[in-house]
XYZ file of C-alpha atoms in Angstrom:
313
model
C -88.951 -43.962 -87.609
C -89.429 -40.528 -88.679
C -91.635 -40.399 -85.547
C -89.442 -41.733 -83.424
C -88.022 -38.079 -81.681
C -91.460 -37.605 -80.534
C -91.225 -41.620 -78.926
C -88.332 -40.042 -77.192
C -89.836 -37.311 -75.820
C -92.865 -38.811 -74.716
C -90.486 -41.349 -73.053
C -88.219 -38.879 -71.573
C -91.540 -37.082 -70.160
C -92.914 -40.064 -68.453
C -89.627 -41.381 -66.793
C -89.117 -37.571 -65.365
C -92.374 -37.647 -63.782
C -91.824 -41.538 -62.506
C -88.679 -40.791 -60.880
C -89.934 -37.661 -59.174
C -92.717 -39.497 -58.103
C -90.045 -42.111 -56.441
C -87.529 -39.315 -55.219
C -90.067 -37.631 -53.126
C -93.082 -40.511 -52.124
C -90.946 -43.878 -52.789
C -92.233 -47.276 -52.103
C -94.241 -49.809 -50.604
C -91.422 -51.905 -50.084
C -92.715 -54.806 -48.326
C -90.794 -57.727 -48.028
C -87.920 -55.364 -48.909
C -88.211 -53.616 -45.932
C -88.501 -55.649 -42.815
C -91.157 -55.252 -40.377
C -94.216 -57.363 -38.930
C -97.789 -57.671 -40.814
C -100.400 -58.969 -39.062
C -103.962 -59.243 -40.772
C -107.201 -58.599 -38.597
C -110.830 -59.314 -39.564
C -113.781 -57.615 -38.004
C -117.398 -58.792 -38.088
C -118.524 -55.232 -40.025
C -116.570 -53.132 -42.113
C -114.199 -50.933 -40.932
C -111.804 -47.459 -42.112
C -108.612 -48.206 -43.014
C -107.444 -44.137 -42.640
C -109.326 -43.888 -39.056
C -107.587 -47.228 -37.959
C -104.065 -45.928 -38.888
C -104.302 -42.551 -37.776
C -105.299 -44.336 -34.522
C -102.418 -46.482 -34.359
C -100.038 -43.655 -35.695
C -99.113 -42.117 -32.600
C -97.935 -45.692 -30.837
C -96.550 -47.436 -33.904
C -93.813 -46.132 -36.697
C -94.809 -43.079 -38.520
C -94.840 -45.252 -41.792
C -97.147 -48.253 -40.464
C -99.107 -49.256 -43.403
C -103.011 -49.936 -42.715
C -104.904 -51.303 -46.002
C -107.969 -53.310 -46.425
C -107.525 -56.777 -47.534
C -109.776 -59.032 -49.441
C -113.107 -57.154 -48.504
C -114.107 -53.958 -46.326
C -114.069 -56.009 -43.180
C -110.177 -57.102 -43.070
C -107.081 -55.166 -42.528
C -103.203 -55.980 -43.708
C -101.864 -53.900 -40.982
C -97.901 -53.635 -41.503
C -95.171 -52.007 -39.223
C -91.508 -51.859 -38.352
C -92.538 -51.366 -34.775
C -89.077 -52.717 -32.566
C -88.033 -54.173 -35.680
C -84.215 -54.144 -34.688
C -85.021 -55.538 -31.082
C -83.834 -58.971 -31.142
C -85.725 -60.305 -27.313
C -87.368 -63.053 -27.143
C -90.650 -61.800 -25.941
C -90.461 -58.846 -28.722
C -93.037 -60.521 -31.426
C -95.435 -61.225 -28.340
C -94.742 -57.355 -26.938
C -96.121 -56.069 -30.312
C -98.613 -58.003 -30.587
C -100.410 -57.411 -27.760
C -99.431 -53.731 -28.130
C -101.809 -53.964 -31.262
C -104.674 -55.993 -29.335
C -105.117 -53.235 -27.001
C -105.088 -50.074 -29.325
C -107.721 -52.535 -31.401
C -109.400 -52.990 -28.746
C -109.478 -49.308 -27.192
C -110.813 -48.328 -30.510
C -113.301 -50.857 -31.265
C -115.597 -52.515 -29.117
C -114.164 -56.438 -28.475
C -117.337 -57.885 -30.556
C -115.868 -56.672 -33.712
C -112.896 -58.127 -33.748
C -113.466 -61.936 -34.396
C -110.863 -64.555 -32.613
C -108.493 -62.042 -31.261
C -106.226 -64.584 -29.323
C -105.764 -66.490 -32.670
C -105.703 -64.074 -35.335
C -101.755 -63.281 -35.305
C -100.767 -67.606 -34.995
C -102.872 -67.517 -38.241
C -102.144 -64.363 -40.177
C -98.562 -62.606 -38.902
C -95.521 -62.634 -40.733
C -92.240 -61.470 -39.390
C -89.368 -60.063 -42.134
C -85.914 -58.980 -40.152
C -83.929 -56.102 -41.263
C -81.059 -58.138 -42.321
C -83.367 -60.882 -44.553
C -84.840 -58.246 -46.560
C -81.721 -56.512 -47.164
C -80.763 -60.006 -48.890
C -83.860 -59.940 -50.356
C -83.590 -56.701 -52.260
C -79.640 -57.543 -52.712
C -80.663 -60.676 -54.752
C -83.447 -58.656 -56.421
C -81.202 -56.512 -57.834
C -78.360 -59.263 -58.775
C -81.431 -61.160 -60.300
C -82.428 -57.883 -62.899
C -78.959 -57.179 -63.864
C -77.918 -60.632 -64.246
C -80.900 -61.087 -66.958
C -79.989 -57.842 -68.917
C -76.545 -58.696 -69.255
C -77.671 -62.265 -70.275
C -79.931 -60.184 -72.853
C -77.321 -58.356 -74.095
C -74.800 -61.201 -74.488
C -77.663 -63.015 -76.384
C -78.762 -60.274 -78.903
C -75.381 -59.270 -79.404
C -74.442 -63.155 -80.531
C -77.680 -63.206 -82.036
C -77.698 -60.261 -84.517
C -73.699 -59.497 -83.967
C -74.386 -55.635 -83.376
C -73.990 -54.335 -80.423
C -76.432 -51.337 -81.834
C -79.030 -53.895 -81.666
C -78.037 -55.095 -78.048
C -77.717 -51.968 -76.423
C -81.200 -50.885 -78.581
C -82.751 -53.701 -76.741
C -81.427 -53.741 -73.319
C -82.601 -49.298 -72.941
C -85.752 -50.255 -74.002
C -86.108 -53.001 -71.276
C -84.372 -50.329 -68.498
C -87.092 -48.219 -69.935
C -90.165 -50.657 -69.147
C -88.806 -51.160 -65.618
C -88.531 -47.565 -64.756
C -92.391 -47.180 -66.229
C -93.137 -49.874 -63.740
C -91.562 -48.564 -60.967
C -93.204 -45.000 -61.947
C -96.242 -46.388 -62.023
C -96.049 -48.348 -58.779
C -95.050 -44.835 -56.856
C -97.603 -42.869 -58.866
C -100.184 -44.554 -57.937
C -99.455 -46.617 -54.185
C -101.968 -44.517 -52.533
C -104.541 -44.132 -54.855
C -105.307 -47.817 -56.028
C -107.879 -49.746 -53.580
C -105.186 -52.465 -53.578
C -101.689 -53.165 -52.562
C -98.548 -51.763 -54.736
C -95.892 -53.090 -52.876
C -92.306 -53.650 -54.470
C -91.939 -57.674 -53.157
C -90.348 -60.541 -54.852
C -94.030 -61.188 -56.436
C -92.914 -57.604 -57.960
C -89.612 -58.753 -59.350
C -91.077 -62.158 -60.427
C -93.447 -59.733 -62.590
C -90.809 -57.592 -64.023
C -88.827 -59.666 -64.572
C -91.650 -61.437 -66.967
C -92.201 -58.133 -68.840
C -88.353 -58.304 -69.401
C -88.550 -61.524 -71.013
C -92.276 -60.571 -72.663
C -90.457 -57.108 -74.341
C -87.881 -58.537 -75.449
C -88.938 -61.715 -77.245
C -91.406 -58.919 -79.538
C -88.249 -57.082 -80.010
C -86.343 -59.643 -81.205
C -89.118 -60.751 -83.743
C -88.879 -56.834 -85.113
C -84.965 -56.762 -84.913
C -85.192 -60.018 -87.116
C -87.206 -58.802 -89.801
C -84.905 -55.534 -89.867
C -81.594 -58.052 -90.249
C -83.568 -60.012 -92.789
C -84.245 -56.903 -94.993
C -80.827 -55.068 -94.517
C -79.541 -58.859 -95.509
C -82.016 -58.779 -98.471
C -80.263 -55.027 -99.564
C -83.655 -53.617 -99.694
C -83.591 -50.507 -101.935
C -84.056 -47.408 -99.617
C -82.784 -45.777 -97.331
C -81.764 -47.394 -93.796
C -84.621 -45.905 -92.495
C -86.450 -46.293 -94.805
C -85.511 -50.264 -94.724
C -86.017 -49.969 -90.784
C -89.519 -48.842 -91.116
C -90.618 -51.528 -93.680
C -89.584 -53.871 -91.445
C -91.355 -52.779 -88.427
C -94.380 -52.209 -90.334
C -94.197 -56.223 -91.625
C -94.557 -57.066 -87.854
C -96.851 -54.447 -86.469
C -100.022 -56.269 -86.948
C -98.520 -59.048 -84.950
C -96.874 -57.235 -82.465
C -100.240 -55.240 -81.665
C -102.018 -58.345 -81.732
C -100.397 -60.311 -79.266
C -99.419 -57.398 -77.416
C -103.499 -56.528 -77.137
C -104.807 -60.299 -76.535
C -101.722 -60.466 -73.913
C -103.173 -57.083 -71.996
C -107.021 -58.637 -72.441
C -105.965 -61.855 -70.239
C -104.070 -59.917 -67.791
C -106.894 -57.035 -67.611
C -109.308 -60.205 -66.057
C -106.662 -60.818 -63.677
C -106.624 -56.639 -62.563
C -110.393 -56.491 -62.516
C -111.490 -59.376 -60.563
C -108.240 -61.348 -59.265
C -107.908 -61.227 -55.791
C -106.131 -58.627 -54.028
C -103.175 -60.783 -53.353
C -102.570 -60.985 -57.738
C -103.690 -57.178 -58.763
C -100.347 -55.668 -58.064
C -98.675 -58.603 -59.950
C -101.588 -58.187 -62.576
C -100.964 -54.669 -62.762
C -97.347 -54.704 -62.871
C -97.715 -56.999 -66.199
C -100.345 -55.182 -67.503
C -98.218 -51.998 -67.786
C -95.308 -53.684 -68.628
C -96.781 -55.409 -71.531
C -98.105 -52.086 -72.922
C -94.891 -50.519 -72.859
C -92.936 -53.546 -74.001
C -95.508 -53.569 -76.785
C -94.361 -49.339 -77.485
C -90.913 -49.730 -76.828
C -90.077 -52.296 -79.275
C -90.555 -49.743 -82.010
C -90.009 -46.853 -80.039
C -86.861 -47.467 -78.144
C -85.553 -50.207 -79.153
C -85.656 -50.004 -83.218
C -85.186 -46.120 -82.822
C -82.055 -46.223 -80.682
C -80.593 -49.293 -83.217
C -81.477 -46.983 -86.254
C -79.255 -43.832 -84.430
C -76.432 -46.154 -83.726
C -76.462 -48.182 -87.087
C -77.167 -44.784 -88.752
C -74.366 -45.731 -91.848
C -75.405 -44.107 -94.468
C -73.003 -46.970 -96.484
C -76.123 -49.196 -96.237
C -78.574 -46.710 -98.294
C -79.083 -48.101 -101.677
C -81.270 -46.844 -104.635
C -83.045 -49.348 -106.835
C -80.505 -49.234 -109.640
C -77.793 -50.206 -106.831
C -79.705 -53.096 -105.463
C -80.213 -54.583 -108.928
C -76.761 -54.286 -110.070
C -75.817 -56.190 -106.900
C -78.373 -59.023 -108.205
């Protein structure tokens, strides 16, 4: 705990540069942002910058072009008449993509042309994905003011609770950081979907069951009236569980690091987003969470010296 100003700091440093990174580049929003994707396979491999910069100047000036399972497939994505509501829209874009495809490569290299969209296109409207990221959010707070309830009942501090709950809002943001940081640079897709809430929304539940297991060995000592100071009470606790809580924290990151290296593109966002948030759960247990608990509890009522705690016994 006596280190714990310099957890802040390195905290404070990392969520600065993660929300500059999402004030000025944002997201891959995906689901959450309406649009059409189709996915296209050629029979050689094929640029995913020369193919958007080719189909920049017809489409949306943020149509998304990524290779997808393998050099030879593109997830092309667009909001392309998004809003139009005709009939013969879907069919419109479509074949507006065909014929840029087409113009660009020779028709050998694209494989099944007239069936490729009945088998790979998906269609998000404006309005669905605006319920999409509505429930999204509803879903996040919902669970951190079911998390605060709980620890709050639990350990019957709000200290504790509130402790807990900044060091969750502290995983998500690294999440989210790391998701804009790094959208462009990773050689698969970061998109912020519901596979992306389903996965933080596991690191919530992952960061706070190891806090809980540290918050209960700090109730269990302060019950005890451990001579000492309370910090020095809140780091004997911590250090009872550290071994554990690096442990499973390190096997935890090994399975999901399996996942990131040879999942399929489809699973390394989610494997990423874990992966991350399991590290900094892992940090922030002791870090945020204890620290912030010890500045609130901070009563100076609860330090005892050994004489006091064996007149009490």
């Amino acid at each position: 705990m006596g280190k714990r100003r310099i957890g802040y700091i390195f905290s404070l440093s990392i969520t600065f540069i993660g929300l500059m990174f999402i004030f000025i580049s944002g997201f891959d929003l995906g689901d959450f942002k309406g649009g059409r994707t189709y996915t296209v396979k050629f029979d050689q491999p094929v640029d995913a910058t020369e193919v958007r910069n080719h189909l920049f100047g017809t489409f949306d000036d943020k149509i998304q072009v990524k290779t997808f399972s393998g050099n030879d497939k593109l997830k092309i994505t667009t909001s392309y008449k998004i809003e139009e509501s005709f009939p013969e829209t879907d069919s419109v874009v479509a074949s507006t993509l065909t014929k840029i495809l087409l113009a660009l490569f020779n028709r050998s290299k694209l494989q099944h042309m007239g069936c490729v969209y009945k088998e790979s296109q998906m269609k998000v409207e404006p309005t669905i994905a605006q319920d999409i990221k509505k429930s999204a959010f509803i879903a996040l707070g919902l669970a951190l003011l079911a998390i605060f309830i709980y620890i709050t009942i639990r350990f019957r501090r709000w200290q504790f609770a509130l402790g807990g709950v900044m060091a969750l809002l502290h995983d998500a943001v690294v999440v989210l950081s790391v998701f804009a940081i790094f959208k462009n640079i990773m050689p698969f897709t970061l998109e912020i979907n519901e596979a992306f809430i389903a996965a933080l929304l596991t690191v919530i539940g992952y960061s706070i069951n190891d806090t809980v297991v540290v918050f209960d060995r700090i109730r269990e000592y302060l019950r005890e009236s451990k001579a000492g100071t309370i910090k020095e009470i809140f780091n004997l606790a911590i250090n009872q569980t550290l071994s554990r809580t690096v442990i499973t924290g390190g096997t935890t990151m090994l399975s999901i690091l399996v996942l990131l290296l040879f999942g399929t593109e489809n699973i390394q966002g989610f494997a990423l987003a874990i992966f991350v948030g399991v590290a900094f759960g892992t940090y922030s247990s002791v870090f945020i969470a204890s620290s912030l608990a010890l500045e609130l509890y901070g009563k100076k009522s609860h330090d005892k010296s050994a004489d006091e705690v064996l007149r009490r016994k």
